[in-house]
């Protein structure tokens, strides 16, 4: 059960799409690809540990 919590620094972040400027909230440790709800541009790519954020991080919501 405790195996699920590997990175205690997970948080939600607001990311701005580099393509259309749409802002949306994503999980910083997302296990799935997150795409822009407006244009479909890929914003977050899951990686081991922490997800790679392709969009511009507007702010961090902890
Ligand atoms: Zn977009």
mmCIF file with all atom_site columns, C-alpha atoms and ligand atoms in Angstrom:
data_model
loop_
_atom_site.group_PDB
_atom_site.id
_atom_site.type_symbol
_atom_site.label_atom_id
_atom_site.label_alt_id
_atom_site.label_comp_id
_atom_site.label_asym_id
_atom_site.label_entity_id
_atom_site.label_seq_id
_atom_site.pdbx_PDB_ins_code
_atom_site.Cartn_x
_atom_site.Cartn_y
_atom_site.Cartn_z
_atom_site.occupancy
_atom_site.B_iso_or_equiv
_atom_site.pdbx_formal_charge
_atom_site.auth_seq_id
_atom_site.auth_comp_id
_atom_site.auth_asym_id
_atom_site.auth_atom_id
_atom_site.pdbx_PDB_model_num
ATOM   1  C  CA  . UNK A 1 1  ? 0.000  0.000  0.000   1.00 0.00 ? 1  UNK A CA  1
ATOM   2  C  CA  . UNK A 1 2  ? 2.703  2.464  0.966   1.00 0.00 ? 2  UNK A CA  1
ATOM   3  C  CA  . UNK A 1 3  ? 4.428  1.655  -2.318  1.00 0.00 ? 3  UNK A CA  1
ATOM   4  C  CA  . UNK A 1 4  ? 2.085  4.058  -4.023  1.00 0.00 ? 4  UNK A CA  1
ATOM   5  C  CA  . UNK A 1 5  ? 3.691  7.038  -2.363  1.00 0.00 ? 5  UNK A CA  1
ATOM   6  C  CA  . UNK A 1 6  ? 7.124  7.345  -3.901  1.00 0.00 ? 6  UNK A CA  1
ATOM   7  C  CA  . UNK A 1 7  ? 7.339  11.065 -4.326  1.00 0.00 ? 7  UNK A CA  1
ATOM   8  C  CA  . UNK A 1 8  ? 5.986  13.125 -1.422  1.00 0.00 ? 8  UNK A CA  1
ATOM   9  C  CA  . UNK A 1 9  ? 6.426  16.323 -3.410  1.00 0.00 ? 9  UNK A CA  1
ATOM   10 C  CA  . UNK A 1 10 ? 3.550  15.714 -5.761  1.00 0.00 ? 10 UNK A CA  1
ATOM   11 C  CA  . UNK A 1 11 ? 1.235  18.593 -6.373  1.00 0.00 ? 11 UNK A CA  1
ATOM   12 C  CA  . UNK A 1 12 ? -1.191 20.115 -8.796  1.00 0.00 ? 12 UNK A CA  1
ATOM   13 C  CA  . UNK A 1 13 ? 0.087  22.698 -11.211 1.00 0.00 ? 13 UNK A CA  1
ATOM   14 C  CA  . UNK A 1 14 ? -1.553 25.089 -13.587 1.00 0.00 ? 14 UNK A CA  1
ATOM   15 C  CA  . UNK A 1 15 ? -0.083 24.742 -17.057 1.00 0.00 ? 15 UNK A CA  1
ATOM   16 C  CA  . UNK A 1 16 ? -0.497 27.042 -20.009 1.00 0.00 ? 16 UNK A CA  1
ATOM   17 C  CA  . UNK A 1 17 ? -0.662 25.437 -23.431 1.00 0.00 ? 17 UNK A CA  1
ATOM   18 C  CA  . UNK A 1 18 ? 2.235  26.710 -25.591 1.00 0.00 ? 18 UNK A CA  1
ATOM   19 C  CA  . UNK A 1 19 ? 0.090  26.418 -28.658 1.00 0.00 ? 19 UNK A CA  1
ATOM   20 C  CA  . UNK A 1 20 ? -3.233 28.057 -27.824 1.00 0.00 ? 20 UNK A CA  1
ATOM   21 C  CA  . UNK A 1 21 ? -2.681 29.587 -24.394 1.00 0.00 ? 21 UNK A CA  1
ATOM   22 C  CA  . UNK A 1 22 ? -5.398 27.550 -22.692 1.00 0.00 ? 22 UNK A CA  1
ATOM   23 C  CA  . UNK A 1 23 ? -4.741 27.038 -18.984 1.00 0.00 ? 23 UNK A CA  1
ATOM   24 C  CA  . UNK A 1 24 ? -5.614 23.892 -17.112 1.00 0.00 ? 24 UNK A CA  1
ATOM   25 C  CA  . UNK A 1 25 ? -4.796 22.161 -13.861 1.00 0.00 ? 25 UNK A CA  1
ATOM   26 C  CA  . UNK A 1 26 ? -2.708 18.995 -14.095 1.00 0.00 ? 26 UNK A CA  1
ATOM   27 C  CA  . UNK A 1 27 ? -1.175 16.607 -11.604 1.00 0.00 ? 27 UNK A CA  1
ATOM   28 C  CA  . UNK A 1 28 ? 2.600  17.084 -11.467 1.00 0.00 ? 28 UNK A CA  1
ATOM   29 C  CA  . UNK A 1 29 ? 3.160  13.362 -11.053 1.00 0.00 ? 29 UNK A CA  1
ATOM   30 C  CA  . UNK A 1 30 ? 0.684  12.260 -13.674 1.00 0.00 ? 30 UNK A CA  1
ATOM   31 C  CA  . UNK A 1 31 ? 0.945  8.665  -14.857 1.00 0.00 ? 31 UNK A CA  1
ATOM   32 C  CA  . UNK A 1 32 ? -0.807 9.398  -18.117 1.00 0.00 ? 32 UNK A CA  1
ATOM   33 C  CA  . UNK A 1 33 ? -0.298 11.823 -20.965 1.00 0.00 ? 33 UNK A CA  1
ATOM   34 C  CA  . UNK A 1 34 ? -2.265 15.010 -20.427 1.00 0.00 ? 34 UNK A CA  1
ATOM   35 C  CA  . UNK A 1 35 ? -3.448 16.875 -23.475 1.00 0.00 ? 35 UNK A CA  1
ATOM   36 C  CA  . UNK A 1 36 ? -4.772 20.380 -23.857 1.00 0.00 ? 36 UNK A CA  1
ATOM   37 C  CA  . UNK A 1 37 ? -8.551 20.345 -23.563 1.00 0.00 ? 37 UNK A CA  1
ATOM   38 C  CA  . UNK A 1 38 ? -8.784 23.083 -26.128 1.00 0.00 ? 38 UNK A CA  1
ATOM   39 C  CA  . UNK A 1 39 ? -6.439 22.107 -28.978 1.00 0.00 ? 39 UNK A CA  1
ATOM   40 C  CA  . UNK A 1 40 ? -5.156 18.639 -28.096 1.00 0.00 ? 40 UNK A CA  1
ATOM   41 C  CA  . UNK A 1 41 ? -1.514 19.631 -27.697 1.00 0.00 ? 41 UNK A CA  1
ATOM   42 C  CA  . UNK A 1 42 ? 0.383  17.322 -25.342 1.00 0.00 ? 42 UNK A CA  1
ATOM   43 C  CA  . UNK A 1 43 ? 1.082  19.145 -22.091 1.00 0.00 ? 43 UNK A CA  1
ATOM   44 C  CA  . UNK A 1 44 ? 2.413  16.464 -19.743 1.00 0.00 ? 44 UNK A CA  1
ATOM   45 C  CA  . UNK A 1 45 ? 4.366  13.290 -20.463 1.00 0.00 ? 45 UNK A CA  1
ATOM   46 C  CA  . UNK A 1 46 ? 4.659  10.701 -17.675 1.00 0.00 ? 46 UNK A CA  1
ATOM   47 C  CA  . UNK A 1 47 ? 8.177  9.708  -16.672 1.00 0.00 ? 47 UNK A CA  1
ATOM   48 C  CA  . UNK A 1 48 ? 9.626  7.672  -13.878 1.00 0.00 ? 48 UNK A CA  1
ATOM   49 C  CA  . UNK A 1 49 ? 9.489  9.866  -10.807 1.00 0.00 ? 49 UNK A CA  1
ATOM   50 C  CA  . UNK A 1 50 ? 8.116  13.144 -12.000 1.00 0.00 ? 50 UNK A CA  1
ATOM   51 C  CA  . UNK A 1 51 ? 6.141  13.944 -15.119 1.00 0.00 ? 51 UNK A CA  1
ATOM   52 C  CA  . UNK A 1 52 ? 7.683  16.102 -17.809 1.00 0.00 ? 52 UNK A CA  1
ATOM   53 C  CA  . UNK A 1 53 ? 5.800  19.354 -18.284 1.00 0.00 ? 53 UNK A CA  1
ATOM   54 C  CA  . UNK A 1 54 ? 5.808  20.567 -21.863 1.00 0.00 ? 54 UNK A CA  1
ATOM   55 C  CA  . UNK A 1 55 ? 3.607  23.569 -21.328 1.00 0.00 ? 55 UNK A CA  1
ATOM   56 C  CA  . UNK A 1 56 ? 4.398  26.688 -19.364 1.00 0.00 ? 56 UNK A CA  1
ATOM   57 C  CA  . UNK A 1 57 ? 3.889  26.323 -15.635 1.00 0.00 ? 57 UNK A CA  1
ATOM   58 C  CA  . UNK A 1 58 ? 1.738  29.228 -14.496 1.00 0.00 ? 58 UNK A CA  1
ATOM   59 C  CA  . UNK A 1 59 ? 1.555  28.355 -10.823 1.00 0.00 ? 59 UNK A CA  1
ATOM   60 C  CA  . UNK A 1 60 ? 1.847  25.495 -8.372  1.00 0.00 ? 60 UNK A CA  1
ATOM   61 C  CA  . UNK A 1 61 ? -1.093 24.511 -6.209  1.00 0.00 ? 61 UNK A CA  1
ATOM   62 C  CA  . UNK A 1 62 ? 0.043  22.502 -3.250  1.00 0.00 ? 62 UNK A CA  1
HETATM 63 ZN ZN1 . LIG B 2 .  ? -3.893 24.179 -26.485 1.00 0.00 ? 1  LIG B ZN1 1
#
